[in-house]
């Protein structure tokens, strides 16, 4: 990002004052921080796309498709999870689903 900021439209009749030197330093630090955050976010997106490509998935693959690919690549892990589910029973599974599902949805929303 460049150091120049875009002009902000002020309401009619309101004059914006120019920031002081300490305020300008804070604004510059905020701008640099935003640039780092955007850069890190784009790098993570690129890394995820490369990883999905290596797995044979399109970059915008759905969660269901990724779960199917995981199940095909790790059949023993899937069997172990199914065994734990059978031993735990439906009542306990439903209770844990009520705990885990909101966490998974929150993680998905953060992406």
JSON list of C-alpha atoms in Angstrom, two decimals:
[
{"chain": "A", "resi": 1, "resn": "UNK", "atom": "CA", "xyz": [0.00, 0.00, 0.00]},
{"chain": "A", "resi": 2, "resn": "UNK", "atom": "CA", "xyz": [1.17, 3.50, -0.62]},
{"chain": "A", "resi": 3, "resn": "UNK", "atom": "CA", "xyz": [1.68, 6.06, 2.10]},
{"chain": "A", "resi": 4, "resn": "UNK", "atom": "CA", "xyz": [-0.80, 8.45, 0.53]},
{"chain": "A", "resi": 5, "resn": "UNK", "atom": "CA", "xyz": [-4.27, 8.15, 1.88]},
{"chain": "A", "resi": 6, "resn": "UNK", "atom": "CA", "xyz": [-7.38, 8.62, -0.16]},
{"chain": "A", "resi": 7, "resn": "UNK", "atom": "CA", "xyz": [-9.33, 11.79, 0.58]},
{"chain": "A", "resi": 8, "resn": "UNK", "atom": "CA", "xyz": [-12.25, 11.36, 2.91]},
{"chain": "A", "resi": 9, "resn": "UNK", "atom": "CA", "xyz": [-15.46, 13.05, 1.93]},
{"chain": "A", "resi": 10, "resn": "UNK", "atom": "CA", "xyz": [-16.33, 15.50, 4.69]},
{"chain": "A", "resi": 11, "resn": "UNK", "atom": "CA", "xyz": [-19.89, 16.60, 5.34]},
{"chain": "A", "resi": 12, "resn": "UNK", "atom": "CA", "xyz": [-20.80, 19.91, 3.75]},
{"chain": "A", "resi": 13, "resn": "UNK", "atom": "CA", "xyz": [-19.57, 22.85, 5.82]},
{"chain": "A", "resi": 14, "resn": "UNK", "atom": "CA", "xyz": [-17.11, 20.76, 7.88]},
{"chain": "A", "resi": 15, "resn": "UNK", "atom": "CA", "xyz": [-13.40, 21.35, 7.40]},
{"chain": "A", "resi": 16, "resn": "UNK", "atom": "CA", "xyz": [-10.98, 18.59, 8.25]},
{"chain": "A", "resi": 17, "resn": "UNK", "atom": "CA", "xyz": [-7.84, 19.66, 10.02]},
{"chain": "A", "resi": 18, "resn": "UNK", "atom": "CA", "xyz": [-4.46, 18.33, 9.00]},
{"chain": "A", "resi": 19, "resn": "UNK", "atom": "CA", "xyz": [-3.03, 15.82, 11.47]},
{"chain": "A", "resi": 20, "resn": "UNK", "atom": "CA", "xyz": [-0.17, 16.80, 13.73]},
{"chain": "A", "resi": 21, "resn": "UNK", "atom": "CA", "xyz": [3.22, 15.09, 13.44]},
{"chain": "A", "resi": 22, "resn": "UNK", "atom": "CA", "xyz": [2.51, 12.54, 16.23]},
{"chain": "A", "resi": 23, "resn": "UNK", "atom": "CA", "xyz": [-0.92, 11.83, 14.74]},
{"chain": "A", "resi": 24, "resn": "UNK", "atom": "CA", "xyz": [0.64, 11.40, 11.31]},
{"chain": "A", "resi": 25, "resn": "UNK", "atom": "CA", "xyz": [3.12, 8.91, 12.79]},
{"chain": "A", "resi": 26, "resn": "UNK", "atom": "CA", "xyz": [0.23, 6.88, 14.24]},
{"chain": "A", "resi": 27, "resn": "UNK", "atom": "CA", "xyz": [-1.58, 7.00, 10.90]},
{"chain": "A", "resi": 28, "resn": "UNK", "atom": "CA", "xyz": [1.58, 5.79, 9.14]},
{"chain": "A", "resi": 29, "resn": "UNK", "atom": "CA", "xyz": [1.95, 2.89, 11.61]},
{"chain": "A", "resi": 30, "resn": "UNK", "atom": "CA", "xyz": [-1.69, 1.90, 11.13]},
{"chain": "A", "resi": 31, "resn": "UNK", "atom": "CA", "xyz": [-1.27, 2.01, 7.35]},
{"chain": "A", "resi": 32, "resn": "UNK", "atom": "CA", "xyz": [1.86, -0.16, 7.55]},
{"chain": "A", "resi": 33, "resn": "UNK", "atom": "CA", "xyz": [0.08, -2.61, 9.85]},
{"chain": "A", "resi": 34, "resn": "UNK", "atom": "CA", "xyz": [-2.86, -2.89, 7.46]},
{"chain": "A", "resi": 35, "resn": "UNK", "atom": "CA", "xyz": [-0.48, -3.54, 4.58]},
{"chain": "A", "resi": 36, "resn": "UNK", "atom": "CA", "xyz": [1.19, -6.35, 6.57]},
{"chain": "A", "resi": 37, "resn": "UNK", "atom": "CA", "xyz": [-2.19, -7.87, 7.44]},
{"chain": "A", "resi": 38, "resn": "UNK", "atom": "CA", "xyz": [-3.40, -7.79, 3.83]},
{"chain": "A", "resi": 39, "resn": "UNK", "atom": "CA", "xyz": [-0.09, -9.29, 2.63]},
{"chain": "A", "resi": 40, "resn": "UNK", "atom": "CA", "xyz": [-0.25, -12.07, 5.23]},
{"chain": "A", "resi": 41, "resn": "UNK", "atom": "CA", "xyz": [-3.87, -12.82, 4.32]},
{"chain": "A", "resi": 42, "resn": "UNK", "atom": "CA", "xyz": [-3.05, -13.09, 0.62]},
{"chain": "A", "resi": 43, "resn": "UNK", "atom": "CA", "xyz": [-0.05, -15.33, 1.34]},
{"chain": "A", "resi": 44, "resn": "UNK", "atom": "CA", "xyz": [-2.24, -17.66, 3.40]},
{"chain": "A", "resi": 45, "resn": "UNK", "atom": "CA", "xyz": [-4.82, -17.81, 0.61]},
{"chain": "A", "resi": 46, "resn": "UNK", "atom": "CA", "xyz": [-2.08, -18.66, -1.90]},
{"chain": "A", "resi": 47, "resn": "UNK", "atom": "CA", "xyz": [-0.68, -21.37, 0.38]},
{"chain": "A", "resi": 48, "resn": "UNK", "atom": "CA", "xyz": [-4.15, -22.92, 0.77]},
{"chain": "A", "resi": 49, "resn": "UNK", "atom": "CA", "xyz": [-4.65, -22.87, -3.00]},
{"chain": "A", "resi": 50, "resn": "UNK", "atom": "CA", "xyz": [-1.27, -24.56, -3.57]},
{"chain": "A", "resi": 51, "resn": "UNK", "atom": "CA", "xyz": [-2.04, -27.20, -0.94]},
{"chain": "A", "resi": 52, "resn": "UNK", "atom": "CA", "xyz": [-5.43, -27.96, -2.48]},
{"chain": "A", "resi": 53, "resn": "UNK", "atom": "CA", "xyz": [-3.86, -28.19, -5.92]},
{"chain": "A", "resi": 54, "resn": "UNK", "atom": "CA", "xyz": [-1.32, -30.70, -4.58]},
{"chain": "A", "resi": 55, "resn": "UNK", "atom": "CA", "xyz": [-4.21, -32.72, -3.16]},
{"chain": "A", "resi": 56, "resn": "UNK", "atom": "CA", "xyz": [-5.92, -32.73, -6.55]},
{"chain": "A", "resi": 57, "resn": "UNK", "atom": "CA", "xyz": [-8.65, -30.29, -5.53]},
{"chain": "A", "resi": 58, "resn": "UNK", "atom": "CA", "xyz": [-9.74, -27.08, -7.22]},
{"chain": "A", "resi": 59, "resn": "UNK", "atom": "CA", "xyz": [-8.80, -23.94, -5.21]},
{"chain": "A", "resi": 60, "resn": "UNK", "atom": "CA", "xyz": [-12.45, -23.25, -4.35]},
{"chain": "A", "resi": 61, "resn": "UNK", "atom": "CA", "xyz": [-13.31, -26.82, -3.26]},
{"chain": "A", "resi": 62, "resn": "UNK", "atom": "CA", "xyz": [-16.20, -27.24, -0.85]},
{"chain": "A", "resi": 63, "resn": "UNK", "atom": "CA", "xyz": [-15.82, -28.69, 2.63]},
{"chain": "A", "resi": 64, "resn": "UNK", "atom": "CA", "xyz": [-17.70, -31.82, 1.60]},
{"chain": "A", "resi": 65, "resn": "UNK", "atom": "CA", "xyz": [-15.34, -32.46, -1.32]},
{"chain": "A", "resi": 66, "resn": "UNK", "atom": "CA", "xyz": [-12.32, -31.92, 0.93]},
{"chain": "A", "resi": 67, "resn": "UNK", "atom": "CA", "xyz": [-13.82, -34.36, 3.48]},
{"chain": "A", "resi": 68, "resn": "UNK", "atom": "CA", "xyz": [-14.26, -37.00, 0.76]},
{"chain": "A", "resi": 69, "resn": "UNK", "atom": "CA", "xyz": [-10.65, -36.56, -0.39]},
{"chain": "A", "resi": 70, "resn": "UNK", "atom": "CA", "xyz": [-9.46, -36.82, 3.23]},
{"chain": "A", "resi": 71, "resn": "UNK", "atom": "CA", "xyz": [-11.49, -39.98, 3.73]},
{"chain": "A", "resi": 72, "resn": "UNK", "atom": "CA", "xyz": [-9.96, -41.53, 0.61]},
{"chain": "A", "resi": 73, "resn": "UNK", "atom": "CA", "xyz": [-6.43, -40.60, 1.69]},
{"chain": "A", "resi": 74, "resn": "UNK", "atom": "CA", "xyz": [-6.82, -41.71, 5.31]},
{"chain": "A", "resi": 75, "resn": "UNK", "atom": "CA", "xyz": [-9.14, -44.74, 5.52]},
{"chain": "A", "resi": 76, "resn": "UNK", "atom": "CA", "xyz": [-7.72, -45.93, 8.87]},
{"chain": "A", "resi": 77, "resn": "UNK", "atom": "CA", "xyz": [-8.37, -42.57, 10.50]},
{"chain": "A", "resi": 78, "resn": "UNK", "atom": "CA", "xyz": [-11.92, -42.65, 9.19]},
{"chain": "A", "resi": 79, "resn": "UNK", "atom": "CA", "xyz": [-12.39, -46.17, 10.55]},
{"chain": "A", "resi": 80, "resn": "UNK", "atom": "CA", "xyz": [-11.08, -45.08, 13.95]},
{"chain": "A", "resi": 81, "resn": "UNK", "atom": "CA", "xyz": [-13.48, -42.13, 14.05]},
{"chain": "A", "resi": 82, "resn": "UNK", "atom": "CA", "xyz": [-16.38, -44.40, 13.09]},
{"chain": "A", "resi": 83, "resn": "UNK", "atom": "CA", "xyz": [-15.38, -46.86, 15.82]},
{"chain": "A", "resi": 84, "resn": "UNK", "atom": "CA", "xyz": [-15.29, -44.12, 18.44]},
{"chain": "A", "resi": 85, "resn": "UNK", "atom": "CA", "xyz": [-18.70, -42.91, 17.25]},
{"chain": "A", "resi": 86, "resn": "UNK", "atom": "CA", "xyz": [-20.20, -46.41, 17.60]},
{"chain": "A", "resi": 87, "resn": "UNK", "atom": "CA", "xyz": [-18.74, -46.88, 21.09]},
{"chain": "A", "resi": 88, "resn": "UNK", "atom": "CA", "xyz": [-19.84, -43.40, 22.26]},
{"chain": "A", "resi": 89, "resn": "UNK", "atom": "CA", "xyz": [-23.45, -43.87, 21.27]},
{"chain": "A", "resi": 90, "resn": "UNK", "atom": "CA", "xyz": [-25.95, -41.51, 19.65]},
{"chain": "A", "resi": 91, "resn": "UNK", "atom": "CA", "xyz": [-26.82, -39.49, 22.77]},
{"chain": "A", "resi": 92, "resn": "UNK", "atom": "CA", "xyz": [-23.21, -38.57, 23.51]},
{"chain": "A", "resi": 93, "resn": "UNK", "atom": "CA", "xyz": [-22.54, -37.88, 19.81]},
{"chain": "A", "resi": 94, "resn": "UNK", "atom": "CA", "xyz": [-25.42, -35.41, 19.66]},
{"chain": "A", "resi": 95, "resn": "UNK", "atom": "CA", "xyz": [-24.16, -33.67, 22.81]},
{"chain": "A", "resi": 96, "resn": "UNK", "atom": "CA", "xyz": [-20.65, -33.32, 21.39]},
{"chain": "A", "resi": 97, "resn": "UNK", "atom": "CA", "xyz": [-22.00, -32.22, 18.02]},
{"chain": "A", "resi": 98, "resn": "UNK", "atom": "CA", "xyz": [-23.71, -29.35, 19.84]},
{"chain": "A", "resi": 99, "resn": "UNK", "atom": "CA", "xyz": [-20.30, -28.30, 21.18]},
{"chain": "A", "resi": 100, "resn": "UNK", "atom": "CA", "xyz": [-18.10, -28.94, 18.14]},
{"chain": "A", "resi": 101, "resn": "UNK", "atom": "CA", "xyz": [-20.38, -27.71, 15.34]},
{"chain": "A", "resi": 102, "resn": "UNK", "atom": "CA", "xyz": [-20.49, -24.05, 16.49]},
{"chain": "A", "resi": 103, "resn": "UNK", "atom": "CA", "xyz": [-16.70, -24.10, 16.85]},
{"chain": "A", "resi": 104, "resn": "UNK", "atom": "CA", "xyz": [-16.27, -25.44, 13.32]},
{"chain": "A", "resi": 105, "resn": "UNK", "atom": "CA", "xyz": [-18.68, -22.86, 11.93]},
{"chain": "A", "resi": 106, "resn": "UNK", "atom": "CA", "xyz": [-16.81, -20.07, 13.71]},
{"chain": "A", "resi": 107, "resn": "UNK", "atom": "CA", "xyz": [-13.49, -21.31, 12.29]},
{"chain": "A", "resi": 108, "resn": "UNK", "atom": "CA", "xyz": [-14.98, -21.48, 8.80]},
{"chain": "A", "resi": 109, "resn": "UNK", "atom": "CA", "xyz": [-16.33, -17.92, 9.10]},
{"chain": "A", "resi": 110, "resn": "UNK", "atom": "CA", "xyz": [-12.86, -16.63, 10.00]},
{"chain": "A", "resi": 111, "resn": "UNK", "atom": "CA", "xyz": [-11.42, -17.72, 6.67]}
]
